């Protein structure tokens, strides 16, 4: 049986009159890549900050168990944290910053320097170790941020929006790094809103919207739950007449995106013949794409039916 | 620093030196010549004919150094282009003239007047007299050092606290260490940096002092008269805790500032000066209720209590009590500073108002 390293029970938090988190619970096992998924303002960052005691919850319990004993807070050396609000010392040499940040998490300075140089080498930044961070491009600064969060080889890494601001190539690179540190034994809790990236690495997901849980479980289970559903996407080349979509009475969900894409979700019992017949009667010029629901579709479906 | 000290010394000496008056004094109606006699040793004096008076007054715009004294029934009318240092000096001699006229009227001799105006003859015996003025100067010195240390720390407050906040590095750091540890580290680090700068400046002042003694001809050993070691042993801990208290307050203020260039709260950094200046009130009457209050009130006691101790009798229990309040205040202020910092880490946009800061302090 896998060891539970983090258990969260009935967490709630309000900011003035806004309920940021409403009674959410989840647990993470050792070795998991657990993804917190939701749109901006869903409560992801608030949850992560509460876990690290940066802000206080109004209610709820948090239990960390990274060393065989239960604690309210983890030790500094057990945790790696990549905050959503990126920031490092801009006018200090990169290597010095990395060593300092690893040292406040309990890592020996010599070891930190060696490890930092190894990471910089892998990211193609070894020759810039003595330069100041401010001379690096934004993408490279992101890489340094990432190194700073995992340099001390934490048992548990919290990565808040690790893919934001990265180009597609660097997003793939970060996915590789996350897989790698996970294989080396670091449990990962990450938050993101790029569902297609999360699908590639997470084994468990927590879907959250407006501070409330939509789904909490394994990625495979949620696919299994939705595998009998079908999505028909209509990509309009001509003007869309939304009134004509009323004929699809058997559709469980109809989404119109930017007035040019229509997503129709059908359940297991939908009669495909009727659906196709209705499609044939639709006005306008459009392409058809039929596929099983991906995580994004599932999320939209859950939000609508929440 | 040495050049500055020398410039201040010689400049001050020049500024305060007695200069020869530049005005030309014209006297009208000084019938017995008494006023002319009093003035002639210090001013250039001329008699003026009555019919010249109005032309003289009219031409004062051009003859700016001319002054007219018109004696009329015991009243002296003074006409001059403007009031200046020479006129003030002239008025002192007019007082002497007035005294002489009054003495003549009353039939008093100069000895009689001197006797009337002489101070009471007293024999003074004070219990506390040993070097109290030297100890007071020493307490001023430590109050000065304290304020100097706070001001030298001033720049570091923004670099260390507001700067880190602007760089958005604080969230990363407080995920590793608690806000209290962070704040304690900042207060202590800033204080030590301020004190190390203060020591450097003190050494430079000592060198400046040595040069000053060389110029004035006084023995350098004079400085040893001011070194009262029991006082120094008392002043150092008071000054040290005073610096820590102010740095805790300023650190709390710095942590809510998001942009020091545009924040109204930046001016609060001058607050320590007000309280240190207020603490000097104890030297007027060290045993008054106000002085006792200032020597116990934690924002002034770090400088007021040493000053009171230097010039009056202060019980040991008062010293201990005042010091314990200082310590307790520092303990509480560092807690409050950490609380404010904890909440304000994430506030990088609009600065919180004072009522919001108060709410931060009340938070669990």
PDB file of N, CA, C and O in Angstrom, chain B residues 142 146 149-150 187-188 191 195 234-249 298-303 322-333:
ATOM      1  N   UNK B 142      25.458  59.192  23.030  1.00  0.00           N
ATOM      2  CA  UNK B 142      24.835  57.894  22.737  1.00  0.00           C
ATOM      3  C   UNK B 142      23.475  58.058  22.050  1.00  0.00           C
ATOM      4  O   UNK B 142      23.112  57.272  21.178  1.00  0.00           O
ATOM      5  N   UNK B 146      22.615  56.547  18.503  1.00  0.00           N
ATOM      6  CA  UNK B 146      21.424  55.717  18.278  1.00  0.00           C
ATOM      7  C   UNK B 146      20.673  56.193  17.028  1.00  0.00           C
ATOM      8  O   UNK B 146      20.339  55.393  16.153  1.00  0.00           O
ATOM      9  N   UNK B 149      22.622  55.390  13.985  1.00  0.00           N
ATOM     10  CA  UNK B 149      22.520  53.972  13.597  1.00  0.00           C
ATOM     11  C   UNK B 149      21.198  53.702  12.891  1.00  0.00           C
ATOM     12  O   UNK B 149      21.146  52.971  11.902  1.00  0.00           O
ATOM     13  N   UNK B 150      20.106  54.327  13.393  1.00  0.00           N
ATOM     14  CA  UNK B 150      18.787  54.124  12.767  1.00  0.00           C
ATOM     15  C   UNK B 150      18.793  54.700  11.353  1.00  0.00           C
ATOM     16  O   UNK B 150      18.315  54.071  10.409  1.00  0.00           O
ATOM     17  N   UNK B 187      15.697  42.406  10.938  1.00  0.00           N
ATOM     18  CA  UNK B 187      15.901  43.427  11.990  1.00  0.00           C
ATOM     19  C   UNK B 187      17.341  43.348  12.512  1.00  0.00           C
ATOM     20  O   UNK B 187      18.040  44.354  12.625  1.00  0.00           O
ATOM     21  N   UNK B 188      17.772  42.124  12.795  1.00  0.00           N
ATOM     22  CA  UNK B 188      19.127  41.941  13.343  1.00  0.00           C
ATOM     23  C   UNK B 188      20.187  42.322  12.307  1.00  0.00           C
ATOM     24  O   UNK B 188      21.149  43.031  12.626  1.00  0.00           O
ATOM     25  N   UNK B 191      20.220  46.062  11.824  1.00  0.00           N
ATOM     26  CA  UNK B 191      20.800  46.705  13.010  1.00  0.00           C
ATOM     27  C   UNK B 191      22.323  46.555  13.009  1.00  0.00           C
ATOM     28  O   UNK B 191      23.045  47.535  13.244  1.00  0.00           O
ATOM     29  N   UNK B 195      24.999  49.461  12.889  1.00  0.00           N
ATOM     30  CA  UNK B 195      25.976  49.643  13.967  1.00  0.00           C
ATOM     31  C   UNK B 195      27.404  49.626  13.413  1.00  0.00           C
ATOM     32  O   UNK B 195      28.251  50.416  13.839  1.00  0.00           O
ATOM     33  N   UNK B 234      25.947  51.455  30.965  1.00  0.00           N
ATOM     34  CA  UNK B 234      24.488  51.615  31.014  1.00  0.00           C
ATOM     35  C   UNK B 234      23.935  52.047  29.657  1.00  0.00           C
ATOM     36  O   UNK B 234      22.909  51.555  29.195  1.00  0.00           O
ATOM     37  N   UNK B 235      24.641  52.962  29.002  1.00  0.00           N
ATOM     38  CA  UNK B 235      24.123  53.555  27.763  1.00  0.00           C
ATOM     39  C   UNK B 235      24.115  52.563  26.602  1.00  0.00           C
ATOM     40  O   UNK B 235      23.205  52.600  25.771  1.00  0.00           O
ATOM     41  N   UNK B 236      25.124  51.704  26.530  1.00  0.00           N
ATOM     42  CA  UNK B 236      25.216  50.774  25.382  1.00  0.00           C
ATOM     43  C   UNK B 236      23.967  49.889  25.277  1.00  0.00           C
ATOM     44  O   UNK B 236      23.334  49.853  24.220  1.00  0.00           O
ATOM     45  N   UNK B 237      23.568  49.163  26.362  1.00  0.00           N
ATOM     46  CA  UNK B 237      22.363  48.323  26.190  1.00  0.00           C
ATOM     47  C   UNK B 237      21.106  49.124  25.896  1.00  0.00           C
ATOM     48  O   UNK B 237      20.273  48.696  25.097  1.00  0.00           O
ATOM     49  N   UNK B 238      20.959  50.312  26.514  1.00  0.00           N
ATOM     50  CA  UNK B 238      19.775  51.138  26.229  1.00  0.00           C
ATOM     51  C   UNK B 238      19.769  51.551  24.753  1.00  0.00           C
ATOM     52  O   UNK B 238      18.747  51.453  24.076  1.00  0.00           O
ATOM     53  N   UNK B 239      20.918  52.018  24.277  1.00  0.00           N
ATOM     54  CA  UNK B 239      20.996  52.475  22.879  1.00  0.00           C
ATOM     55  C   UNK B 239      20.763  51.306  21.916  1.00  0.00           C
ATOM     56  O   UNK B 239      20.065  51.440  20.908  1.00  0.00           O
ATOM     57  N   UNK B 240      21.328  50.144  22.261  1.00  0.00           N
ATOM     58  CA  UNK B 240      21.207  48.967  21.383  1.00  0.00           C
ATOM     59  C   UNK B 240      19.746  48.531  21.233  1.00  0.00           C
ATOM     60  O   UNK B 240      19.254  48.315  20.118  1.00  0.00           O
ATOM     61  N   UNK B 241      19.052  48.440  22.380  1.00  0.00           N
ATOM     62  CA  UNK B 241      17.636  48.033  22.309  1.00  0.00           C
ATOM     63  C   UNK B 241      16.822  49.131  21.611  1.00  0.00           C
ATOM     64  O   UNK B 241      15.880  48.848  20.868  1.00  0.00           O
ATOM     65  N   UNK B 242      17.222  50.385  21.847  1.00  0.00           N
ATOM     66  CA  UNK B 242      16.539  51.502  21.163  1.00  0.00           C
ATOM     67  C   UNK B 242      16.642  51.356  19.652  1.00  0.00           C
ATOM     68  O   UNK B 242      15.653  51.507  18.931  1.00  0.00           O
ATOM     69  N   UNK B 243      17.832  51.028  19.166  1.00  0.00           N
ATOM     70  CA  UNK B 243      18.031  50.847  17.713  1.00  0.00           C
ATOM     71  C   UNK B 243      17.190  49.667  17.222  1.00  0.00           C
ATOM     72  O   UNK B 243      16.532  49.745  16.177  1.00  0.00           O
ATOM     73  N   UNK B 244      17.190  48.575  18.003  1.00  0.00           N
ATOM     74  CA  UNK B 244      16.408  47.390  17.591  1.00  0.00           C
ATOM     75  C   UNK B 244      14.916  47.717  17.516  1.00  0.00           C
ATOM     76  O   UNK B 244      14.224  47.292  16.589  1.00  0.00           O
ATOM     77  N   UNK B 245      14.428  48.483  18.497  1.00  0.00           N
ATOM     78  CA  UNK B 245      13.001  48.853  18.500  1.00  0.00           C
ATOM     79  C   UNK B 245      12.666  49.666  17.248  1.00  0.00           C
ATOM     80  O   UNK B 245      11.699  49.375  16.542  1.00  0.00           O
ATOM     81  N   UNK B 246      13.494  50.666  16.971  1.00  0.00           N
ATOM     82  CA  UNK B 246      13.194  51.501  15.803  1.00  0.00           C
ATOM     83  C   UNK B 246      13.315  50.709  14.512  1.00  0.00           C
ATOM     84  O   UNK B 246      12.511  50.895  13.590  1.00  0.00           O
ATOM     85  N   UNK B 247      14.283  49.822  14.453  1.00  0.00           N
ATOM     86  CA  UNK B 247      14.411  49.012  13.231  1.00  0.00           C
ATOM     87  C   UNK B 247      13.232  48.057  13.069  1.00  0.00           C
ATOM     88  O   UNK B 247      12.815  47.771  11.942  1.00  0.00           O
ATOM     89  N   UNK B 248      12.678  47.575  14.192  1.00  0.00           N
ATOM     90  CA  UNK B 248      11.488  46.708  14.103  1.00  0.00           C
ATOM     91  C   UNK B 248      10.302  47.514  13.568  1.00  0.00           C
ATOM     92  O   UNK B 248       9.554  47.040  12.708  1.00  0.00           O
ATOM     93  N   UNK B 249      10.147  48.762  14.074  1.00  0.00           N
ATOM     94  CA  UNK B 249       9.031  49.605  13.608  1.00  0.00           C
ATOM     95  C   UNK B 249       9.217  49.942  12.122  1.00  0.00           C
ATOM     96  O   UNK B 249       8.288  49.811  11.320  1.00  0.00           O
ATOM     97  N   UNK B 298       8.632  53.561  26.106  1.00  0.00           N
ATOM     98  CA  UNK B 298       9.652  52.810  25.343  1.00  0.00           C
ATOM     99  C   UNK B 298      10.170  53.474  24.062  1.00  0.00           C
ATOM    100  O   UNK B 298      11.241  53.115  23.602  1.00  0.00           O
ATOM    101  N   UNK B 299       9.401  54.429  23.500  1.00  0.00           N
ATOM    102  CA  UNK B 299       9.911  55.054  22.269  1.00  0.00           C
ATOM    103  C   UNK B 299      10.873  56.204  22.572  1.00  0.00           C
ATOM    104  O   UNK B 299      11.540  56.707  21.668  1.00  0.00           O
ATOM    105  N   UNK B 300      10.922  56.622  23.863  1.00  0.00           N
ATOM    106  CA  UNK B 300      11.866  57.692  24.223  1.00  0.00           C
ATOM    107  C   UNK B 300      12.864  57.243  25.288  1.00  0.00           C
ATOM    108  O   UNK B 300      13.918  57.850  25.446  1.00  0.00           O
ATOM    109  N   UNK B 301      12.527  56.170  26.017  1.00  0.00           N
ATOM    110  CA  UNK B 301      13.335  55.824  27.194  1.00  0.00           C
ATOM    111  C   UNK B 301      14.772  55.436  26.846  1.00  0.00           C
ATOM    112  O   UNK B 301      15.675  55.623  27.664  1.00  0.00           O
ATOM    113  N   UNK B 302      14.997  54.902  25.638  1.00  0.00           N
ATOM    114  CA  UNK B 302      16.360  54.488  25.280  1.00  0.00           C
ATOM    115  C   UNK B 302      17.334  55.659  25.348  1.00  0.00           C
ATOM    116  O   UNK B 302      18.513  55.477  25.667  1.00  0.00           O
ATOM    117  N   UNK B 303      16.854  56.875  25.083  1.00  0.00           N
ATOM    118  CA  UNK B 303      17.734  58.050  25.205  1.00  0.00           C
ATOM    119  C   UNK B 303      17.404  58.870  26.453  1.00  0.00           C
ATOM    120  O   UNK B 303      18.292  59.455  27.065  1.00  0.00           O
ATOM    121  N   UNK B 322      12.668  50.293  33.439  1.00  0.00           N
ATOM    122  CA  UNK B 322      12.607  50.941  32.123  1.00  0.00           C
ATOM    123  C   UNK B 322      13.240  50.038  31.056  1.00  0.00           C
ATOM    124  O   UNK B 322      12.723  49.915  29.939  1.00  0.00           O
ATOM    125  N   UNK B 323      14.338  49.391  31.423  1.00  0.00           N
ATOM    126  CA  UNK B 323      15.023  48.511  30.461  1.00  0.00           C
ATOM    127  C   UNK B 323      14.169  47.285  30.130  1.00  0.00           C
ATOM    128  O   UNK B 323      14.091  46.867  28.969  1.00  0.00           O
ATOM    129  N   UNK B 324      13.501  46.743  31.160  1.00  0.00           N
ATOM    130  CA  UNK B 324      12.634  45.570  30.913  1.00  0.00           C
ATOM    131  C   UNK B 324      11.470  45.939  29.994  1.00  0.00           C
ATOM    132  O   UNK B 324      11.090  45.160  29.116  1.00  0.00           O
ATOM    133  N   UNK B 325      10.929  47.148  30.179  1.00  0.00           N
ATOM    134  CA  UNK B 325       9.830  47.599  29.286  1.00  0.00           C
ATOM    135  C   UNK B 325      10.354  47.735  27.858  1.00  0.00           C
ATOM    136  O   UNK B 325       9.681  47.352  26.899  1.00  0.00           O
ATOM    137  N   UNK B 326      11.579  48.257  27.750  1.00  0.00           N
ATOM    138  CA  UNK B 326      12.189  48.367  26.414  1.00  0.00           C
ATOM    139  C   UNK B 326      12.294  46.992  25.757  1.00  0.00           C
ATOM    140  O   UNK B 326      11.940  46.812  24.593  1.00  0.00           O
ATOM    141  N   UNK B 327      12.802  46.029  26.546  1.00  0.00           N
ATOM    142  CA  UNK B 327      12.972  44.662  26.009  1.00  0.00           C
ATOM    143  C   UNK B 327      11.630  44.072  25.593  1.00  0.00           C
ATOM    144  O   UNK B 327      11.501  43.487  24.509  1.00  0.00           O
ATOM    145  N   UNK B 328      10.636  44.239  26.467  1.00  0.00           N
ATOM    146  CA  UNK B 328       9.306  43.689  26.191  1.00  0.00           C
ATOM    147  C   UNK B 328       8.718  44.345  24.936  1.00  0.00           C
ATOM    148  O   UNK B 328       8.120  43.667  24.089  1.00  0.00           O
ATOM    149  N   UNK B 329       8.924  45.663  24.822  1.00  0.00           N
ATOM    150  CA  UNK B 329       8.407  46.381  23.642  1.00  0.00           C
ATOM    151  C   UNK B 329       9.056  45.845  22.370  1.00  0.00           C
ATOM    152  O   UNK B 329       8.379  45.621  21.364  1.00  0.00           O
ATOM    153  N   UNK B 330      10.359  45.622  22.427  1.00  0.00           N
ATOM    154  CA  UNK B 330      11.048  45.083  21.250  1.00  0.00           C
ATOM    155  C   UNK B 330      10.486  43.702  20.894  1.00  0.00           C
ATOM    156  O   UNK B 330      10.214  43.416  19.719  1.00  0.00           O
ATOM    157  N   UNK B 331      10.283  42.868  21.943  1.00  0.00           N
ATOM    158  CA  UNK B 331       9.757  41.515  21.709  1.00  0.00           C
ATOM    159  C   UNK B 331       8.394  41.589  20.995  1.00  0.00           C
ATOM    160  O   UNK B 331       8.159  40.893  20.007  1.00  0.00           O
ATOM    161  N   UNK B 332       7.525  42.485  21.485  1.00  0.00           N
ATOM    162  CA  UNK B 332       6.186  42.602  20.891  1.00  0.00           C
ATOM    163  C   UNK B 332       6.239  43.214  19.489  1.00  0.00           C
ATOM    164  O   UNK B 332       5.536  42.770  18.583  1.00  0.00           O
ATOM    165  N   UNK B 333       7.089  44.226  19.315  1.00  0.00           N
ATOM    166  CA  UNK B 333       7.160  44.900  18.011  1.00  0.00           C
ATOM    167  C   UNK B 333       7.671  43.965  16.919  1.00  0.00           C
ATOM    168  O   UNK B 333       7.219  44.024  15.780  1.00  0.00           O
TER     169      UNK B 333
END
